[in-house]
CSV table of C-alpha atoms in Angstrom, one decimal:
chain,number,residue,atom,x,y,z
A,16,UNK,CA,-55.9,-97.4,-68.3
A,17,UNK,CA,-56.0,-93.9,-68.1
A,18,UNK,CA,-57.3,-94.0,-64.7
A,19,UNK,CA,-54.7,-96.1,-63.5
A,20,UNK,CA,-52.1,-93.7,-65.1
A,21,UNK,CA,-53.8,-90.6,-63.3
A,22,UNK,CA,-53.9,-92.6,-60.0
A,23,UNK,CA,-50.3,-93.4,-60.2
A,24,UNK,CA,-49.3,-89.9,-61.1
A,25,UNK,CA,-51.3,-88.7,-58.0
A,26,UNK,CA,-49.9,-91.2,-55.5
A,27,UNK,CA,-46.4,-90.2,-56.9
A,28,UNK,CA,-47.1,-86.5,-56.6
A,29,UNK,CA,-48.4,-86.8,-53.1
A,30,UNK,CA,-45.3,-88.9,-52.0
A,31,UNK,CA,-43.1,-86.1,-53.4
A,32,UNK,CA,-45.1,-83.8,-51.4
A,33,UNK,CA,-44.8,-85.6,-48.0
A,34,UNK,CA,-41.4,-87.2,-48.4
A,35,UNK,CA,-39.3,-84.1,-47.4
A,36,UNK,CA,-41.3,-83.4,-44.4
A,37,UNK,CA,-40.8,-86.8,-43.1
A,38,UNK,CA,-37.3,-87.7,-44.1
A,39,UNK,CA,-35.8,-84.2,-43.5
A,40,UNK,CA,-37.8,-83.2,-40.4
A,41,UNK,CA,-34.5,-81.0,-39.4
A,42,UNK,CA,-33.3,-79.9,-42.7
A,43,UNK,CA,-31.8,-76.7,-41.8
A,44,UNK,CA,-32.7,-74.8,-45.0
A,45,UNK,CA,-36.4,-75.8,-44.5
A,46,UNK,CA,-36.4,-74.7,-40.9
A,47,UNK,CA,-35.2,-71.2,-42.0
A,48,UNK,CA,-37.8,-71.3,-44.7
A,49,UNK,CA,-40.7,-72.3,-42.3
A,50,UNK,CA,-39.7,-69.6,-39.7
A,51,UNK,CA,-39.7,-66.8,-42.4
A,52,UNK,CA,-36.1,-65.9,-41.1
A,53,UNK,CA,-35.9,-64.1,-44.6
A,54,UNK,CA,-38.9,-61.8,-43.4
A,55,UNK,CA,-36.4,-59.9,-41.4
A,56,UNK,CA,-32.9,-61.2,-42.7
A,57,UNK,CA,-31.3,-60.6,-46.0
A,58,UNK,CA,-30.4,-64.3,-46.9
A,59,UNK,CA,-29.3,-64.0,-50.6
A,60,UNK,CA,-26.7,-61.5,-50.9
A,61,UNK,CA,-28.3,-58.2,-51.5
A,62,UNK,CA,-26.0,-55.6,-49.6
A,63,UNK,CA,-27.6,-52.3,-48.8
A,64,UNK,CA,-25.6,-49.8,-50.7
A,65,UNK,CA,-27.6,-46.5,-50.0
A,66,UNK,CA,-28.6,-45.0,-46.7
A,67,UNK,CA,-32.3,-45.5,-47.5
A,68,UNK,CA,-31.7,-49.2,-47.9
A,69,UNK,CA,-29.9,-49.2,-44.9
A,70,UNK,CA,-33.0,-47.6,-43.0
A,71,UNK,CA,-35.2,-50.3,-44.4
A,72,UNK,CA,-33.2,-53.0,-42.9
A,73,UNK,CA,-34.9,-55.2,-40.1
A,74,UNK,CA,-32.1,-57.4,-39.0
A,75,UNK,CA,-28.6,-58.1,-39.8
A,76,UNK,CA,-27.6,-59.7,-43.1
A,77,UNK,CA,-27.1,-63.6,-42.9
A,78,UNK,CA,-25.9,-64.5,-46.2
A,79,UNK,CA,-22.3,-64.8,-45.0
A,80,UNK,CA,-23.3,-66.2,-41.6
A,81,UNK,CA,-21.0,-69.2,-42.1
A,82,UNK,CA,-18.0,-66.9,-42.8
A,83,UNK,CA,-19.0,-64.8,-39.5
A,84,UNK,CA,-20.2,-66.9,-36.9
A,85,UNK,CA,-19.1,-69.9,-34.6
A,86,UNK,CA,-21.5,-72.8,-35.0
A,87,UNK,CA,-21.8,-73.3,-31.4
A,88,UNK,CA,-23.0,-69.5,-30.8
A,89,UNK,CA,-25.6,-70.0,-33.5
A,90,UNK,CA,-27.2,-73.3,-32.0
A,91,UNK,CA,-27.8,-71.6,-28.7
A,92,UNK,CA,-28.7,-68.0,-30.0
A,93,UNK,CA,-31.5,-69.4,-32.2
A,94,UNK,CA,-32.9,-71.2,-29.2
A,95,UNK,CA,-32.6,-68.2,-27.0
A,96,UNK,CA,-31.7,-65.0,-28.8
A,97,UNK,CA,-29.7,-62.5,-26.6
A,98,UNK,CA,-29.2,-58.6,-27.4
A,99,UNK,CA,-26.1,-58.0,-29.5
A,100,UNK,CA,-27.0,-54.5,-30.7
A,101,UNK,CA,-27.8,-52.3,-27.7
A,102,UNK,CA,-29.6,-49.7,-30.0
A,103,UNK,CA,-31.1,-52.1,-32.5
A,104,UNK,CA,-29.9,-53.3,-35.9
A,105,UNK,CA,-30.0,-49.7,-37.4
A,106,UNK,CA,-29.4,-47.2,-34.4
A,107,UNK,CA,-31.3,-44.5,-36.3
A,108,UNK,CA,-34.5,-46.4,-36.4
A,109,UNK,CA,-34.6,-46.6,-32.5
A,110,UNK,CA,-33.3,-43.3,-31.5
A,111,UNK,CA,-35.1,-40.0,-30.7
A,112,UNK,CA,-33.3,-36.8,-29.8
A,113,UNK,CA,-32.6,-35.9,-26.3
A,114,UNK,CA,-31.4,-32.7,-24.4
A,115,UNK,CA,-28.5,-34.6,-22.3
A,116,UNK,CA,-28.5,-37.5,-24.5
A,117,UNK,CA,-30.3,-39.0,-27.4
A,118,UNK,CA,-32.7,-41.8,-26.3
A,119,UNK,CA,-32.9,-45.5,-27.3
A,120,UNK,CA,-36.5,-46.7,-27.8
A,121,UNK,CA,-36.7,-50.6,-27.0
A,122,UNK,CA,-35.3,-52.2,-30.2
A,123,UNK,CA,-36.5,-55.6,-30.9
A,124,UNK,CA,-34.6,-58.9,-30.1
A,125,UNK,CA,-34.2,-61.5,-32.9
A,126,UNK,CA,-37.4,-63.4,-33.2
A,127,UNK,CA,-35.9,-66.9,-33.5
A,128,UNK,CA,-37.2,-69.3,-30.8
A,129,UNK,CA,-36.1,-72.6,-32.4
A,130,UNK,CA,-36.4,-76.0,-30.7
A,131,UNK,CA,-33.1,-77.5,-30.1
A,132,UNK,CA,-33.3,-80.0,-33.0
A,133,UNK,CA,-34.4,-77.3,-35.4
A,134,UNK,CA,-31.7,-74.8,-34.0
A,135,UNK,CA,-28.8,-77.5,-34.6
A,136,UNK,CA,-30.1,-78.1,-38.2
A,137,UNK,CA,-30.6,-74.2,-38.9
A,138,UNK,CA,-27.0,-73.5,-37.4
A,139,UNK,CA,-25.6,-76.2,-39.7
A,140,UNK,CA,-27.3,-74.6,-42.9
A,141,UNK,CA,-26.1,-71.2,-41.9
A,142,UNK,CA,-22.5,-72.4,-41.7
A,143,UNK,CA,-22.6,-73.2,-45.3
A,144,UNK,CA,-23.4,-69.7,-46.2
A,145,UNK,CA,-19.7,-68.7,-46.7
A,146,UNK,CA,-18.1,-65.7,-48.7
A,147,UNK,CA,-15.5,-67.8,-50.9
A,148,UNK,CA,-13.3,-65.0,-51.3
A,149,UNK,CA,-12.6,-64.5,-47.6
A,150,UNK,CA,-8.9,-65.5,-46.6
A,151,UNK,CA,-8.9,-68.5,-44.1
A,152,UNK,CA,-6.5,-69.9,-41.7
A,153,UNK,CA,-4.9,-66.5,-40.8
A,154,UNK,CA,-6.1,-66.1,-37.3
A,155,UNK,CA,-4.1,-68.6,-35.0
A,156,UNK,CA,-6.2,-69.6,-31.8
A,157,UNK,CA,-4.1,-69.2,-28.6
A,158,UNK,CA,-1.2,-67.6,-30.1
A,159,UNK,CA,0.8,-65.4,-28.0
A,160,UNK,CA,0.5,-61.7,-28.6
A,161,UNK,CA,1.5,-58.3,-27.1
A,162,UNK,CA,-1.6,-57.7,-24.8
A,163,UNK,CA,-0.5,-54.4,-23.6
A,164,UNK,CA,-0.2,-52.9,-27.1
A,165,UNK,CA,-3.3,-54.4,-28.3
A,166,UNK,CA,-5.3,-52.7,-25.4
A,167,UNK,CA,-3.4,-49.4,-26.4
A,168,UNK,CA,-4.7,-49.8,-29.9
A,169,UNK,CA,-8.4,-50.9,-28.7
A,170,UNK,CA,-9.0,-48.4,-25.9
A,171,UNK,CA,-6.5,-45.4,-27.0
A,172,UNK,CA,-5.6,-44.8,-30.4
A,173,UNK,CA,-8.3,-46.8,-32.2
A,174,UNK,CA,-11.0,-45.8,-29.7
A,175,UNK,CA,-13.0,-48.8,-30.3
A,176,UNK,CA,-14.8,-48.7,-27.2
A,177,UNK,CA,-16.5,-45.3,-28.3
A,178,UNK,CA,-18.9,-47.5,-30.2
A,179,UNK,CA,-18.5,-50.8,-28.8
A,180,UNK,CA,-19.4,-52.4,-25.5
A,181,UNK,CA,-16.6,-54.5,-23.6
A,182,UNK,CA,-16.1,-56.0,-20.2
A,183,UNK,CA,-14.0,-54.2,-17.9
A,184,UNK,CA,-13.5,-57.0,-15.7
A,185,UNK,CA,-16.0,-59.1,-13.8
A,186,UNK,CA,-19.2,-58.2,-15.8
A,187,UNK,CA,-18.5,-54.4,-15.7
A,188,UNK,CA,-19.7,-53.5,-19.0
A,189,UNK,CA,-18.6,-50.0,-20.5
A,190,UNK,CA,-18.6,-48.6,-23.9
A,191,UNK,CA,-20.6,-47.2,-26.9
A,192,UNK,CA,-24.0,-48.5,-28.0
A,193,UNK,CA,-24.2,-47.9,-31.6
A,194,UNK,CA,-22.4,-51.0,-32.7
A,195,UNK,CA,-22.5,-54.7,-31.7
A,196,UNK,CA,-21.3,-55.8,-28.2
A,197,UNK,CA,-17.7,-57.1,-28.4
A,198,UNK,CA,-17.5,-58.7,-24.6
A,199,UNK,CA,-18.3,-61.8,-26.3
A,200,UNK,CA,-16.6,-61.5,-29.7
A,201,UNK,CA,-14.5,-64.8,-28.9
A,202,UNK,CA,-17.6,-66.7,-28.2
A,203,UNK,CA,-19.5,-65.5,-31.2
A,204,UNK,CA,-17.4,-64.8,-34.2
A,205,UNK,CA,-15.1,-66.5,-36.5
A,206,UNK,CA,-11.3,-65.1,-36.0
A,207,UNK,CA,-10.7,-64.9,-39.7
A,208,UNK,CA,-13.8,-62.9,-40.4
A,209,UNK,CA,-13.0,-60.4,-37.6
A,210,UNK,CA,-9.8,-59.9,-39.3
A,211,UNK,CA,-11.3,-59.3,-42.7
A,212,UNK,CA,-14.0,-57.0,-41.1
A,213,UNK,CA,-12.0,-54.9,-39.0
A,214,UNK,CA,-9.5,-54.2,-41.9
A,215,UNK,CA,-12.4,-53.3,-44.2
A,216,UNK,CA,-15.8,-53.1,-42.9
A,217,UNK,CA,-17.4,-51.4,-45.9
A,218,UNK,CA,-16.4,-54.5,-47.9
A,219,UNK,CA,-18.9,-56.5,-45.9
A,220,UNK,CA,-21.4,-53.6,-45.5
A,221,UNK,CA,-21.2,-50.7,-47.8
A,222,UNK,CA,-22.7,-48.4,-45.4
A,223,UNK,CA,-21.3,-49.5,-42.2
A,224,UNK,CA,-21.1,-46.4,-39.7
A,225,UNK,CA,-17.7,-48.0,-38.5
A,226,UNK,CA,-14.5,-45.8,-39.4
A,227,UNK,CA,-12.0,-47.8,-42.1
A,228,UNK,CA,-8.4,-47.2,-41.2
A,229,UNK,CA,-5.2,-47.9,-43.1
A,230,UNK,CA,-3.0,-49.8,-40.7
A,231,UNK,CA,-0.7,-52.6,-41.2
A,232,UNK,CA,-1.7,-56.2,-41.2
A,233,UNK,CA,0.2,-56.9,-38.2
A,234,UNK,CA,-1.8,-54.3,-36.3
A,235,UNK,CA,-5.0,-55.8,-37.5
A,236,UNK,CA,-3.7,-59.3,-36.3
A,237,UNK,CA,-3.1,-58.1,-33.0
A,238,UNK,CA,-6.5,-56.6,-32.4
A,239,UNK,CA,-8.0,-59.9,-34.1
A,240,UNK,CA,-6.1,-62.0,-31.3
A,241,UNK,CA,-7.2,-59.4,-28.6
A,242,UNK,CA,-10.8,-59.5,-29.7
A,243,UNK,CA,-11.0,-63.3,-29.7
A,244,UNK,CA,-10.0,-63.5,-26.0
A,245,UNK,CA,-13.2,-61.6,-25.2
A,246,UNK,CA,-15.5,-64.0,-23.6
A,247,UNK,CA,-18.7,-63.9,-21.8
A,248,UNK,CA,-17.8,-63.9,-18.1
A,249,UNK,CA,-19.5,-66.1,-15.5
A,250,UNK,CA,-21.3,-63.1,-13.9
A,251,UNK,CA,-22.8,-62.3,-17.3
A,252,UNK,CA,-23.9,-66.0,-18.1
A,253,UNK,CA,-25.6,-66.2,-14.5
A,254,UNK,CA,-27.5,-62.8,-15.1
A,255,UNK,CA,-28.8,-64.0,-18.3
A,256,UNK,CA,-30.4,-67.1,-16.6
B,14,UNK,CA,-44.7,-31.6,-82.0
B,15,UNK,CA,-44.1,-29.3,-79.2
B,16,UNK,CA,-46.5,-31.2,-76.8
B,17,UNK,CA,-44.4,-34.3,-77.5
B,18,UNK,CA,-41.2,-32.9,-76.8
B,19,UNK,CA,-42.6,-31.5,-73.4
B,20,UNK,CA,-44.2,-34.6,-72.6
B,21,UNK,CA,-40.9,-36.6,-73.5
B,22,UNK,CA,-38.5,-34.4,-71.5
B,23,UNK,CA,-41.0,-34.6,-68.4
B,24,UNK,CA,-40.7,-38.3,-68.3
B,25,UNK,CA,-37.1,-38.1,-68.8
B,26,UNK,CA,-36.6,-35.8,-66.0
B,27,UNK,CA,-39.0,-37.8,-63.6
B,28,UNK,CA,-36.9,-41.0,-64.5
B,29,UNK,CA,-33.5,-39.4,-63.9
B,30,UNK,CA,-34.6,-37.9,-60.5
B,31,UNK,CA,-35.9,-41.4,-59.4
B,32,UNK,CA,-33.3,-43.6,-60.8
B,33,UNK,CA,-30.6,-41.2,-59.8
B,34,UNK,CA,-31.4,-40.1,-56.2
B,35,UNK,CA,-29.3,-41.6,-53.6
B,36,UNK,CA,-27.1,-43.6,-56.0
B,37,UNK,CA,-23.3,-42.8,-56.7
B,38,UNK,CA,-24.2,-40.5,-59.5
B,39,UNK,CA,-25.3,-38.0,-57.2
B,40,UNK,CA,-24.1,-39.6,-53.8
B,41,UNK,CA,-25.7,-39.1,-50.4
B,42,UNK,CA,-26.9,-35.7,-49.0
B,43,UNK,CA,-24.4,-34.5,-46.3
B,44,UNK,CA,-27.5,-34.4,-43.9
B,45,UNK,CA,-28.1,-38.2,-44.4
B,46,UNK,CA,-24.3,-38.6,-44.0
B,47,UNK,CA,-24.4,-36.9,-40.7
B,48,UNK,CA,-27.2,-39.0,-39.3
B,49,UNK,CA,-25.5,-42.2,-40.5
B,50,UNK,CA,-21.8,-41.4,-39.2
B,51,UNK,CA,-21.8,-38.6,-36.8
B,52,UNK,CA,-25.2,-38.8,-35.0
B,53,UNK,CA,-24.0,-41.8,-33.1
B,54,UNK,CA,-21.8,-39.5,-31.2
B,55,UNK,CA,-22.7,-35.9,-32.0
B,56,UNK,CA,-26.3,-36.5,-31.7
B,57,UNK,CA,-29.4,-36.4,-34.0
B,58,UNK,CA,-29.6,-32.7,-33.6
B,59,UNK,CA,-25.8,-32.3,-33.7
B,60,UNK,CA,-25.9,-30.8,-30.2
B,61,UNK,CA,-23.1,-33.3,-28.9
B,62,UNK,CA,-25.7,-35.7,-27.3
B,63,UNK,CA,-25.3,-38.8,-29.2
B,64,UNK,CA,-26.0,-42.4,-27.7
B,65,UNK,CA,-22.4,-43.2,-27.4
B,66,UNK,CA,-21.9,-40.2,-25.2
B,67,UNK,CA,-22.4,-41.7,-21.7
B,68,UNK,CA,-19.0,-43.6,-21.5
B,69,UNK,CA,-17.0,-41.3,-23.3
B,70,UNK,CA,-14.0,-39.7,-21.5
B,71,UNK,CA,-14.2,-36.7,-23.8
B,72,UNK,CA,-17.5,-35.1,-24.9
B,73,UNK,CA,-18.1,-34.9,-28.6
B,74,UNK,CA,-18.2,-31.5,-29.9
B,75,UNK,CA,-21.5,-29.4,-29.9
B,76,UNK,CA,-21.8,-28.6,-33.6
B,77,UNK,CA,-24.7,-26.2,-33.0
B,78,UNK,CA,-22.5,-24.2,-30.5
B,79,UNK,CA,-22.0,-20.8,-32.6
B,80,UNK,CA,-19.3,-19.6,-30.5
B,81,UNK,CA,-17.2,-22.8,-30.2
B,82,UNK,CA,-17.7,-23.8,-33.8
B,83,UNK,CA,-16.5,-20.1,-35.1
B,84,UNK,CA,-13.1,-20.6,-33.5
B,85,UNK,CA,-12.5,-23.4,-35.8
B,86,UNK,CA,-11.2,-22.8,-39.5
B,87,UNK,CA,-12.7,-24.9,-42.2
B,88,UNK,CA,-9.5,-26.5,-42.9
B,89,UNK,CA,-9.6,-27.6,-39.1
B,90,UNK,CA,-13.0,-29.1,-39.7
B,91,UNK,CA,-11.9,-30.8,-42.9
B,92,UNK,CA,-8.8,-32.3,-41.2
B,93,UNK,CA,-10.7,-33.4,-38.1
B,94,UNK,CA,-13.3,-35.3,-40.3
B,95,UNK,CA,-10.7,-36.8,-42.8
B,96,UNK,CA,-8.1,-37.7,-40.5
B,97,UNK,CA,-9.6,-37.8,-37.1
B,98,UNK,CA,-9.3,-35.6,-34.0
B,99,UNK,CA,-5.6,-36.3,-33.2
B,100,UNK,CA,-4.6,-34.6,-36.5
B,101,UNK,CA,-5.9,-31.4,-35.2
B,102,UNK,CA,-4.6,-32.0,-31.6
B,103,UNK,CA,-7.9,-33.4,-30.3
B,104,UNK,CA,-9.2,-36.7,-28.9
B,105,UNK,CA,-8.8,-40.0,-30.7
B,106,UNK,CA,-12.2,-40.8,-29.7
B,107,UNK,CA,-13.0,-38.5,-32.9
B,108,UNK,CA,-12.4,-40.9,-35.9
B,109,UNK,CA,-11.2,-40.6,-39.2
B,110,UNK,CA,-13.6,-40.7,-42.0
B,111,UNK,CA,-11.4,-40.6,-45.1
B,112,UNK,CA,-11.7,-44.2,-45.8
B,113,UNK,CA,-15.7,-44.0,-45.7
B,114,UNK,CA,-16.4,-40.7,-47.3
B,115,UNK,CA,-15.1,-39.1,-50.5
B,116,UNK,CA,-13.4,-36.1,-50.7
B,117,UNK,CA,-16.5,-34.2,-52.1
B,118,UNK,CA,-18.6,-35.5,-49.4
B,119,UNK,CA,-16.2,-34.3,-46.5
B,120,UNK,CA,-16.2,-30.9,-48.1
B,121,UNK,CA,-19.8,-30.8,-48.3
B,122,UNK,CA,-19.9,-32.3,-44.6
B,123,UNK,CA,-17.9,-29.0,-43.6
B,124,UNK,CA,-20.3,-26.7,-45.4
B,125,UNK,CA,-23.3,-28.7,-43.4
B,126,UNK,CA,-21.6,-27.9,-40.1
B,127,UNK,CA,-21.5,-24.5,-41.0
B,128,UNK,CA,-25.3,-24.4,-41.5
B,129,UNK,CA,-25.6,-26.4,-38.0
B,130,UNK,CA,-23.7,-23.6,-36.1
B,131,UNK,CA,-24.8,-20.7,-38.2
B,132,UNK,CA,-21.3,-19.5,-38.2
B,133,UNK,CA,-18.3,-18.9,-40.3
B,134,UNK,CA,-14.7,-20.0,-39.4
B,135,UNK,CA,-12.2,-17.6,-38.2
């Protein structure tokens, strides 16, 4: 009797062990665990609050990926990551002093090389990691806006291009390298998150080296509309292939 | 008794040093703040050669230039850092940091710039 019981228990246990692997081969959460994304990325919401913590970061935070990204971008990126931060996640870790200009030393790309199936599942899971407090539905895709004023804000009074690269036309990439590229912001990011981030970068990342400015909401919306029109040009897409 | 007090206070001071370091209680050092916020444009050594310089239409100030920096008053430095270049009649490429650094941190930053240039304001 005892033997039967033990046998049953063992079978049940082994079924329990193997079942998730069979039935949920493309469970996004599991794909992320198996590929050790958390070895580089913060997945659980520990924001770096001191410069020492910033310097120890290997990769960008992902615990609000569902608020920040577009799912289509994630699905592509996780199969074939491209460069987002020209000087790496934390530029100070990859920069050495230079006489004319400081030198950037080969920052690593994201290590994710998922299969299509796994990438779809992982992206789906990442899209569930949302900040419930972020206002949504504020950015209206395709809305008319004053493009000339937006450009003035971006290139002159806000000088956003001092730190961010943008496409000046036909794949002519210009701008600063200490922050994420913005030439594909409209392909990559969620409009409502962009609005929230540019208004208060330190809410998302207390030690972000981006200035925080007090400007009216309408100004932030104008900038967001402009940023969301930034898409990778044909020229850039070809060059990547 | 005395021994006990000495040991206890030693433990306490070690505790305070390690738990307080880098936290809000003591804030960040101005050297670390300079690296994080300023070096991207002004360079790791403060000589104006930050990684963002290449595509900028106005070169970031060389903070180690004794002659140039002694022309600026401490209040100019404070205003430039807190409210941006525009507030002192300079380029908007120099951003405002008031929303990111505390008033005390900006004052310490002014003192730090004076160390970098080995100079005083006019």
